Amino acid sequence: MVELKTDRSIDKMRAAGRVVAHALAAAREAARVGVSLRELDAVAREVLREAGADSPFLGYRPHFAPVPFPGVICASVNDAIVHGIPGDYRLRDGDLVSVDCGARLDGWTGDAAVSFTVGRPRPADLRLIATAEEALAAGIAAAVPGNRIGDIAHAVGTVCRAAGYGVPDGFGGHGIGRSMHEDPGVPNEGPPGRGMKLRPGLVIAIEPMLTAGGTDDYTCDGDGWTLRTVDGSRAAHAEHTVAVTADGPRILTAL
């Protein structure tokens, strides 16, 4: 069931989205060579705590997961695509890091992700990240009344495929509101003009995931969470929570 949000509800989601934006910015600022992923998680936890927010990630356990998720961020490094558990791994020079974070404030949720490099970047990684951000921008631009979910999917997928990157099969964005994952699903690829028509009040998370090797396949680590590229190539992830409004898309998780 798809719930259309009121203007007041969207304003409350914007407040949650600001917390997410600040948590991501703080984690990115703290990401230096030698810093552990667990330390990045602690930085994000402190931002949520100071804002009076809690985490929709912490303790989350969907049907596929053998254990509840133990962090407030997903921290995915190099060939990890998404859902990386923030553990004891210490960042190294040249790592590509994707951090995904959510916040729940006053009953409403925000969700966003950013990818960046640590230390001296590889040019190929910068291109991959830039393409993920371009695909996200294209998806957001398509989130206007009268378009359909397929138009967002097509916009995202077109950018990814034109650059020669893979799009992990079966993963994409989602509706969001009082819960982190709501209807409708928002694929990262598909034909335009298909799917649910977009109406003002619809709030969705748009999240391109790209693999540098060009394949759509992935594997899952023994932790039951971390998805990795099958060929060891690097991956990038970008995400914003976006409201469809009569005045155009409103990004709720921007700084």
Backbone as numpy.savetxt, mean C-alpha at the origin, in Angstrom:
# Nx Ny Nz CAx CAy CAz Cx Cy Cz
-20.74 -5.92 0.49 -21.57 -4.73 0.49 -20.69 -3.47 0.49
-20.99 -2.54 -0.38 -20.20 -1.31 -0.50 -20.89 -0.19 0.27
-20.17 0.45 1.18 -20.70 1.56 1.96 -20.16 2.87 1.40
-21.04 3.77 1.02 -20.63 5.12 0.62 -20.53 5.99 1.86
-19.43 6.71 1.98 -19.17 7.52 3.16 -19.71 8.93 2.99
-20.15 9.51 4.11 -20.58 10.91 4.11 -19.35 11.81 4.11
-19.56 13.09 3.84 -18.44 14.04 3.89 -17.80 14.05 5.27
-18.62 13.97 6.31 -18.08 13.96 7.68 -17.23 12.72 7.92
-17.69 11.59 7.44 -16.93 10.35 7.60 -15.61 10.43 6.85
-15.63 11.01 5.66 -14.40 11.15 4.89 -13.42 12.07 5.60
-13.94 13.11 6.23 -13.06 13.99 7.02 -12.40 13.22 8.17
-13.15 12.33 8.80 -12.58 11.51 9.88 -11.53 10.54 9.33
-11.79 10.01 8.14 -10.80 9.14 7.51 -9.54 9.92 7.14
-9.73 11.19 6.78 -8.57 12.03 6.50 -7.70 12.19 7.74
-8.34 12.31 8.92 -7.57 12.41 10.16 -6.76 11.13 10.40
-7.37 9.98 10.17 -6.63 8.72 10.29 -5.53 8.64 9.24
-5.84 9.14 8.03 -4.85 9.11 6.96 -3.63 9.96 7.26
-3.82 11.07 7.94 -2.68 11.91 8.32 -1.75 11.16 9.27
-2.34 10.39 10.18 -1.51 9.60 11.09 -0.67 8.60 10.30
-1.28 7.94 9.33 -0.55 7.01 8.48 0.59 7.73 7.76
0.30 8.89 7.19 1.32 9.63 6.45 2.50 9.98 7.35
2.22 10.41 8.57 3.30 10.77 9.48 4.08 9.53 9.92
3.40 8.42 10.12 4.09 7.18 10.50 5.02 6.73 9.38
4.55 6.79 8.13 5.40 6.40 7.00 6.59 7.34 6.86
6.35 8.64 7.04 7.44 9.60 6.93 8.48 9.36 8.02
8.02 9.06 9.23 8.95 8.81 10.33 9.76 7.54 10.10
9.09 6.48 9.61 9.80 5.24 9.34 10.83 5.43 8.23
10.45 6.19 7.21 11.39 6.44 6.11 12.59 7.24 6.60
12.36 8.23 7.44 13.44 9.05 7.98 14.39 8.21 8.82
13.84 7.23 9.54 14.65 6.39 10.43 15.40 5.29 9.68
15.04 5.04 8.45 15.61 3.93 7.69 17.03 4.27 7.23
18.01 3.78 7.96 19.41 3.99 7.65 20.13 2.64 7.67
21.28 2.59 7.05 22.08 1.37 7.08 22.33 0.98 8.54
22.06 -0.28 8.86 22.26 -0.79 10.20 21.02 -0.78 11.07
19.97 -0.07 10.66 18.73 -0.03 11.43 17.91 -1.28 11.12
17.32 -1.87 12.14 16.53 -3.08 11.93 15.09 -2.74 11.54
14.44 -3.68 10.89 13.02 -3.49 10.54 12.17 -3.40 11.80
12.58 -4.09 12.85 11.85 -4.00 14.11 11.93 -2.58 14.68
13.06 -1.92 14.48 13.20 -0.54 14.94 12.31 0.40 14.13
12.16 0.15 12.83 11.24 0.96 12.03 9.81 0.78 12.53
9.47 -0.44 12.89 8.13 -0.71 13.44 7.93 0.06 14.73
8.95 0.13 15.56 8.84 0.86 16.83 8.62 2.35 16.59
9.28 2.89 15.57 9.09 4.30 15.23 7.63 4.56 14.83
7.08 3.70 13.99 5.69 3.86 13.56 4.73 3.68 14.73
5.01 2.74 15.61 4.17 2.53 16.80 4.08 3.80 17.64
5.21 4.49 17.77 5.23 5.70 18.58 4.39 6.80 17.95
4.43 6.91 16.63 3.60 7.91 15.94 2.12 7.61 16.19
1.74 6.36 16.06 0.34 5.99 16.31 -0.03 6.27 17.76
0.85 5.93 18.69 0.56 6.13 20.10 0.34 7.60 20.42
1.23 8.45 19.90 1.13 9.88 20.18 -0.14 10.48 19.59
-0.64 9.90 18.50 -1.85 10.41 17.85 -3.12 9.84 18.48
-2.98 8.90 19.39 -4.15 8.26 19.99 -4.80 7.26 19.05
-4.03 6.75 18.10 -4.55 5.80 17.11 -4.06 4.39 17.45
-4.75 3.39 16.91 -4.24 2.03 17.00 -4.03 1.48 15.60
-3.53 0.26 15.54 -3.13 -0.32 14.26 -4.10 -1.40 13.80
-4.60 -1.29 12.57 -5.40 -2.39 12.01 -4.54 -3.57 11.56
-3.22 -3.36 11.47 -2.32 -4.43 11.07 -2.02 -5.37 12.24
-1.77 -4.79 13.41 -1.32 -5.56 14.56 -2.41 -6.55 14.99
-2.05 -7.83 14.96 -3.00 -8.87 15.33 -3.94 -9.30 14.22
-3.80 -8.70 13.04 -4.68 -9.05 11.92 -4.38 -10.48 11.47
-5.43 -11.26 11.27 -5.23 -12.66 10.86 -6.30 -13.07 9.86
-6.05 -12.85 8.57 -6.98 -13.33 7.55 -6.90 -14.86 7.44
-7.74 -15.42 6.61 -7.89 -16.87 6.55 -6.61 -17.59 6.15
-5.75 -16.93 5.37 -4.55 -17.61 4.87 -3.39 -17.59 5.86
-3.48 -16.78 6.91 -2.34 -16.55 7.78 -2.26 -17.58 8.91
-1.10 -18.18 9.11 -0.97 -19.15 10.20 -0.90 -18.50 11.57
-0.47 -17.23 11.61 -0.37 -16.50 12.88 -0.84 -15.07 12.66
-1.30 -14.38 13.70 -1.66 -12.97 13.57 -0.43 -12.15 13.18
-0.65 -11.07 12.44 0.48 -10.22 12.05 1.03 -9.52 13.29
2.37 -9.52 13.46 2.95 -9.06 14.72 3.39 -7.60 14.73
3.22 -6.85 13.64 3.70 -5.48 13.59 2.63 -4.48 13.24
3.00 -3.19 13.32 2.10 -2.13 12.87 2.46 -1.68 11.46
3.59 -2.16 10.95 3.95 -1.93 9.54 4.27 -3.27 8.90
4.09 -3.32 7.60 4.70 -4.36 6.78 5.99 -3.75 6.23
7.09 -4.46 6.38 8.38 -3.97 5.90 8.97 -5.01 4.96
8.96 -4.72 3.68 9.33 -5.68 2.64 10.60 -5.19 1.94
11.65 -6.01 1.96 12.97 -5.59 1.48 13.36 -6.36 0.23
13.80 -5.62 -0.78 14.38 -6.15 -2.02 13.41 -7.06 -2.77
13.55 -8.38 -2.69 12.67 -9.28 -3.46 11.37 -9.57 -2.75
11.18 -9.03 -1.55 9.88 -9.16 -0.86 8.91 -8.15 -1.47
7.77 -8.62 -1.89 6.79 -7.76 -2.59 5.95 -7.00 -1.58
5.28 -7.74 -0.71 4.41 -7.15 0.32 4.37 -8.07 1.53
3.82 -7.55 2.62 3.50 -8.30 3.84 4.72 -8.77 4.61
5.87 -8.13 4.39 7.06 -8.50 5.14 6.90 -8.21 6.63
7.29 -9.16 7.47 7.21 -9.00 8.91 8.42 -8.20 9.39
8.20 -7.15 10.19 9.32 -6.33 10.66 10.09 -7.02 11.78
11.15 -7.73 11.40 11.94 -8.49 12.36 13.32 -7.90 12.57
14.31 -8.78 12.74 15.65 -8.37 13.14 16.57 -8.03 11.96
16.10 -8.18 10.73 16.94 -7.84 9.59 17.39 -6.39 9.68
18.69 -6.16 9.49 19.23 -4.80 9.52 19.51 -4.31 8.11
19.07 -3.12 7.83 19.16 -2.56 6.49 20.60 -2.43 6.04
20.79 -2.68 4.73 22.12 -2.63 4.13 22.14 -1.58 3.03
23.33 -1.15 2.71 23.50 -0.16 1.66 22.91 -0.67 0.34
22.02 0.11 -0.26 21.43 -0.25 -1.53 20.13 -1.02 -1.44
19.66 -1.30 -0.22 18.38 -2.02 -0.08 17.23 -1.19 -0.64
16.25 -1.89 -1.19 14.98 -1.30 -1.60 13.95 -1.74 -0.56
13.30 -0.77 0.06 12.38 -1.06 1.16 10.98 -0.55 0.82
9.98 -1.39 1.03 8.58 -0.97 0.93 7.96 -1.06 2.32
7.38 0.04 2.78 6.73 0.08 4.09 5.25 0.38 3.90
4.42 -0.48 4.44 2.96 -0.34 4.39 2.47 -0.13 5.82
1.57 0.82 6.02 1.12 1.14 7.37 -0.36 1.52 7.37
-1.03 1.18 8.45 -2.42 1.58 8.63 -2.61 2.21 9.99
-3.67 2.99 10.14 -4.02 3.58 11.43 -5.53 3.62 11.55
-6.00 3.39 12.77 -7.44 3.48 13.07 -7.61 4.55 14.13
-8.41 5.56 13.80 -8.62 6.70 14.69 -10.10 7.06 14.72
-10.65 7.12 15.91 -12.06 7.47 16.07 -12.97 6.57 15.22
-12.57 5.31 15.10 -13.39 4.33 14.40 -13.21 4.26 12.91
-12.28 5.08 12.34 -12.07 5.10 10.91 -10.61 4.79 10.58
-10.40 4.26 9.38 -9.11 3.67 9.04 -8.47 4.35 7.83
-7.14 4.42 7.86 -6.34 4.84 6.71 -5.28 3.79 6.43
-4.83 3.72 5.18 -3.88 2.68 4.75 -3.07 3.24 3.60
-1.74 3.14 3.68 -0.89 3.64 2.61 0.45 2.92 2.64
1.20 3.04 1.56 2.51 2.42 1.47 3.44 3.27 0.62
4.73 3.14 0.90 5.75 3.88 0.17 6.97 2.98 0.00
7.68 3.15 -1.11 8.92 2.43 -1.36 10.06 3.42 -1.50
11.23 3.04 -1.03 12.40 3.92 -1.08 13.66 3.08 -0.99
14.80 3.71 -1.23 16.08 3.02 -1.14 16.85 3.52 0.08
17.77 2.71 0.53 18.63 3.03 1.67 20.07 3.12 1.17
20.75 4.20 1.54 22.13 4.36 1.10 22.22 4.70 -0.37
23.18 4.12 -1.04 23.41 4.39 -2.47 22.40 3.61 -3.31
21.52 4.29 -4.03 20.47 3.58 -4.76 20.98 2.99 -6.08
20.37 1.91 -6.47 20.57 1.36 -7.82 19.66 2.12 -8.78
20.16 2.55 -9.93 19.28 3.24 -10.89 18.05 2.42 -11.25
18.21 1.11 -11.36 17.06 0.26 -11.72 16.00 0.30 -10.63
16.42 0.41 -9.38 15.45 0.49 -8.29 14.70 1.81 -8.32
15.41 2.88 -8.63 14.76 4.19 -8.71 13.72 4.21 -9.82
14.02 3.54 -10.94 13.04 3.46 -12.03 11.83 2.65 -11.60
12.07 1.56 -10.90 10.97 0.71 -10.44 10.06 1.48 -9.48
10.65 2.19 -8.53 9.86 2.97 -7.57 9.10 4.08 -8.28
9.76 4.77 -9.20 9.10 5.86 -9.92 7.91 5.34 -10.72
8.04 4.14 -11.28 6.93 3.57 -12.04 5.78 3.19 -11.12
6.09 2.66 -9.94 5.03 2.35 -8.98 4.26 3.62 -8.61
4.99 4.71 -8.40 4.33 5.98 -8.06 3.54 6.53 -9.24
4.06 6.34 -10.45 3.33 6.79 -11.64 2.05 5.97 -11.82
2.13 4.67 -11.57 0.95 3.81 -11.69 -0.09 4.20 -10.65
0.37 4.51 -9.43 -0.56 4.96 -8.39 -1.24 6.26 -8.80
-0.47 7.20 -9.32 -1.05 8.48 -9.76 -2.06 8.27 -10.87
-1.78 7.34 -11.79 -2.72 7.06 -12.87 -4.01 6.46 -12.33
-3.89 5.55 -11.35 -5.08 4.97 -10.75 -5.91 6.00 -10.02
-5.24 6.89 -9.30 -5.96 7.95 -8.58 -6.68 8.86 -9.55
-6.03 9.23 -10.65 -6.64 10.12 -11.64 -7.90 9.52 -12.24
-7.98 8.17 -12.27 -9.15 7.50 -12.83 -10.28 7.34 -11.82
-10.03 7.71 -10.56 -11.03 7.53 -9.50 -11.99 8.70 -9.45
-12.82 8.81 -10.48 -13.77 9.92 -10.59 -15.17 9.37 -10.82
-16.20 10.10 -10.39 -17.57 9.64 -10.58 -17.87 9.35 -12.06
-18.56 8.25 -12.28 -18.91 7.86 -13.64 -17.97 6.83 -14.23
-16.71 6.82 -13.79 -15.80 5.76 -14.19 -16.17 4.47 -13.46
-15.46 3.41 -13.78 -15.69 2.12 -13.13 -14.39 1.60 -12.52
-14.53 0.61 -11.65 -13.35 0.02 -11.03 -12.36 -0.44 -12.09
-12.87 -0.98 -13.19 -11.99 -1.43 -14.26 -11.15 -0.31 -14.87
-11.64 0.91 -14.82 -10.86 2.03 -15.34 -9.64 2.31 -14.47
-9.80 2.14 -13.16 -8.65 2.28 -12.27 -7.66 1.15 -12.53
-8.16 -0.07 -12.60 -7.30 -1.23 -12.84 -6.54 -1.07 -14.15
-7.23 -0.64 -15.17 -6.60 -0.47 -16.49 -5.52 0.61 -16.44
-5.79 1.71 -15.76 -4.82 2.80 -15.66 -3.55 2.33 -14.95
-3.72 1.60 -13.85 -2.57 1.09 -13.10 -1.78 0.09 -13.94
-2.48 -0.90 -14.48 -1.82 -1.95 -15.22 -1.12 -1.47 -16.48
-1.69 -0.49 -17.15 -1.08 0.03 -18.37 0.29 0.62 -18.09
0.42 1.38 -17.00 1.71 1.96 -16.64 2.72 0.87 -16.31
2.29 -0.11 -15.53 3.20 -1.19 -15.12 3.69 -1.99 -16.31
2.77 -2.40 -17.18 3.15 -3.24 -18.31 3.98 -2.48 -19.34
3.68 -1.20 -19.54 4.45 -0.42 -20.51 5.91 -0.33 -20.11
6.18 -0.39 -18.81 7.56 -0.33 -18.32 8.22 -1.71 -18.27
7.46 -2.75 -18.59 8.02 -4.09 -18.62 8.02 -4.82 -17.29
7.26 -4.33 -16.33 7.26 -4.93 -15.01 6.12 -5.93 -14.83
6.30 -6.82 -13.86 5.26 -7.77 -13.53 4.28 -7.18 -12.54
3.07 -7.77 -12.52 2.00 -7.35 -11.61 1.55 -8.62 -10.87
1.90 -8.78 -9.60 1.58 -10.02 -8.88 0.12 -10.41 -9.02
-0.09 -11.62 -9.46 -1.42 -12.11 -9.78 -2.30 -12.19 -8.54
-3.49 -11.60 -8.64 -4.49 -11.74 -7.60 -4.40 -10.73 -6.47
-3.44 -9.82 -6.54 -3.31 -8.83 -5.48 -3.62 -7.44 -6.01
-4.20 -6.60 -5.14 -4.55 -5.25 -5.55 -5.09 -4.47 -4.37
-5.85 -3.42 -4.68 -6.40 -2.57 -3.64 -7.75 -3.04 -3.15
-8.43 -2.17 -2.39 -9.64 -2.60 -1.70 -10.40 -1.40 -1.18
-11.67 -1.62 -0.90 -12.42 -0.62 -0.18 -11.91 -0.50 1.24
-12.19 0.63 1.86 -11.70 0.87 3.21 -12.65 1.85 3.90
-12.76 1.73 5.21 -13.64 2.61 5.97 -13.48 2.33 7.45
-14.52 1.78 8.06 -14.40 1.39 9.47 -13.50 0.15 9.60
-13.43 -0.63 8.54 -12.52 -1.76 8.49 -11.44 -1.49 7.46
-10.30 -2.15 7.63 -9.20 -1.95 6.71 -9.51 -2.51 5.32
-10.18 -3.64 5.28 -10.52 -4.27 4.00 -12.03 -4.37 3.86
-12.56 -3.62 2.91 -13.99 -3.64 2.60 -14.17 -3.85 1.11
-15.41 -4.07 0.68 -15.73 -4.09 -0.73 -15.66 -2.65 -1.26
-15.30 -2.48 -2.53 -15.00 -3.47 -3.55 -13.49 -3.75 -3.62
-13.13 -4.87 -4.25 -11.74 -5.09 -4.61 -11.34 -4.16 -5.75
-10.07 -3.77 -5.77 -9.57 -2.85 -6.80 -8.34 -3.50 -7.45
-8.52 -4.25 -8.54 -7.39 -4.94 -9.16 -6.35 -3.97 -9.72
-5.15 -4.48 -9.90 -4.07 -3.69 -10.48 -3.94 -3.88 -11.99
-4.88 -4.58 -12.57 -4.88 -4.78 -14.02 -6.26 -5.26 -14.44
-6.67 -4.90 -15.64 -7.96 -5.37 -16.14 -8.50 -4.47 -17.22
-9.58 -4.90 -17.87 -10.16 -4.11 -18.96 -10.89 -2.88 -18.44
-10.84 -1.78 -19.15 -11.57 -0.58 -18.74 -13.07 -0.76 -18.95
-13.85 0.08 -18.29 -15.29 0.07 -18.49 -16.02 -1.07 -17.83
-15.33 -1.83 -16.99 -15.95 -2.97 -16.31 -16.02 -2.71 -14.81
-16.88 -3.45 -14.14 -16.94 -3.39 -12.69 -17.86 -2.31 -12.19
-17.85 -2.13 -10.89 -18.76 -1.21 -10.23 -18.52 0.23 -10.67
-19.61 0.96 -10.87 -19.49 2.38 -11.22 -19.09 3.17 -9.98
-18.17 4.11 -10.16 -17.69 4.92 -9.06 -18.67 6.04 -8.75
-18.97 6.21 -7.46 -19.90 7.25 -7.01 -19.27 8.05 -5.89
-19.64 9.32 -5.74 -19.11 10.10 -4.61 -19.40 9.39 -3.29
-18.41 9.38 -2.42 -18.53 8.70 -1.14 -17.84 7.36 -1.09
-17.46 6.82 -2.26 -16.69 5.58 -2.27 -15.26 5.89 -1.84
-14.73 5.12 -0.90 -13.34 5.28 -0.46 -12.62 3.96 -0.69
-11.48 4.04 -1.36 -10.73 2.85 -1.74 -9.24 3.06 -1.48
-8.55 1.96 -1.29 -7.09 1.97 -1.27 -6.62 1.46 -2.63
-5.83 2.28 -3.31 -5.25 1.91 -4.60 -3.79 1.59 -4.34
-3.33 0.39 -4.76 -1.96 0.00 -4.38 -1.26 -0.86 -5.44
-0.62 -0.21 -6.39 0.21 -0.96 -7.35 1.34 -1.71 -6.66
1.58 -2.94 -7.12 2.73 -3.74 -6.69 3.43 -4.19 -7.97
4.71 -3.91 -8.08 5.45 -4.17 -9.31 6.66 -5.06 -9.03
6.94 -5.98 -9.96 8.15 -6.80 -9.85 9.05 -6.52 -11.04
10.33 -6.31 -10.75 11.26 -5.88 -11.79 11.51 -6.95 -12.84
11.38 -8.22 -12.46 11.67 -9.30 -13.39 10.61 -9.51 -14.45
9.45 -8.90 -14.28 8.40 -9.00 -15.29 7.44 -10.14 -15.11
7.68 -11.02 -14.15 6.77 -12.14 -13.93 5.69 -11.78 -12.92
4.53 -12.41 -13.04 3.41 -12.17 -12.13 3.38 -13.18 -10.99
4.27 -14.17 -11.03 4.28 -15.23 -10.03 5.00 -14.77 -8.76
4.71 -15.44 -7.66 5.35 -15.12 -6.40 5.37 -16.36 -5.53
6.17 -16.31 -4.49 6.20 -17.37 -3.50 5.89 -16.75 -2.14
5.56 -17.60 -1.18 5.29 -17.14 0.18 6.30 -17.78 1.13
6.90 -16.97 2.00 7.85 -17.47 2.98 7.17 -18.41 3.97
7.98 -19.10 4.73 7.47 -20.00 5.75 6.72 -19.30 6.86
6.89 -17.96 6.96 6.14 -17.23 8.00 4.66 -17.09 7.65
4.30 -17.47 6.41 2.90 -17.42 5.99 2.44 -16.04 5.56
3.33 -15.07 5.58 2.97 -13.69 5.26 3.77 -13.11 4.09
5.07 -13.19 4.14 5.93 -12.46 3.20 5.85 -13.05 1.81
5.44 -12.23 0.83 5.41 -12.66 -0.57 6.69 -12.20 -1.25
7.30 -13.08 -2.05 8.55 -12.77 -2.73 8.46 -13.08 -4.22
9.29 -12.40 -4.99 9.38 -12.69 -6.42 10.00 -14.07 -6.60
9.58 -14.78 -7.63 10.10 -16.14 -7.84 11.51 -16.12 -8.41
11.88 -15.03 -9.06 13.19 -14.96 -9.71 14.22 -14.15 -8.93
13.86 -13.70 -7.74 14.78 -12.92 -6.93 14.89 -11.46 -7.33
14.10 -11.05 -8.33 14.14 -9.64 -8.73 13.46 -8.78 -7.67
13.71 -7.49 -7.74 13.20 -6.59 -6.72 11.76 -6.16 -7.00
11.12 -5.66 -5.95 9.71 -5.28 -6.05 9.50 -3.93 -5.39
8.43 -3.24 -5.80 8.06 -1.95 -5.21 6.55 -1.91 -5.01
6.13 -1.11 -4.05 4.73 -1.03 -3.64 4.42 0.42 -3.30
3.34 0.95 -3.84 2.90 2.31 -3.53 1.41 2.28 -3.28
0.93 3.07 -2.32 -0.49 3.00 -1.96 -0.96 4.30 -1.33
-2.19 4.67 -1.65 -2.89 5.75 -0.96 -4.34 5.34 -0.73
-4.94 5.88 0.33 -6.38 5.80 0.52 -7.00 7.02 -0.16
-7.99 6.77 -1.02 -8.54 7.81 -1.90 -10.06 7.82 -1.81
-10.63 9.00 -1.66 -12.08 9.16 -1.69 -12.51 9.67 -3.06
-13.55 9.07 -3.59 -14.17 9.56 -4.82 -15.13 10.68 -4.43
-14.96 11.86 -4.99 -15.84 12.99 -4.67 -16.30 13.66 -5.96
-17.32 14.48 -5.83 -17.83 15.21 -6.99 -16.79 16.18 -7.54
-15.82 16.56 -6.71 -14.77 17.48 -7.14 -13.50 16.77 -7.58
-13.56 15.45 -7.69 -12.39 14.69 -8.09 -11.84 13.85 -6.95
-10.82 13.05 -7.20 -10.27 12.19 -6.15 -9.61 13.01 -5.05
-9.86 12.58 -3.82 -9.26 13.21 -2.64 -8.35 12.21 -1.95
-7.05 12.49 -1.91 -6.10 11.60 -1.29 -6.14 11.82 0.23
-6.46 10.78 0.98 -6.65 10.91 2.42 -5.41 10.57 3.22
-4.39 10.03 2.58 -3.18 9.61 3.30 -1.95 10.39 2.87
-2.15 11.56 2.29 -1.03 12.44 1.96 -0.63 13.24 3.20
0.62 13.68 3.25 1.06 14.53 4.35 0.33 15.85 4.28
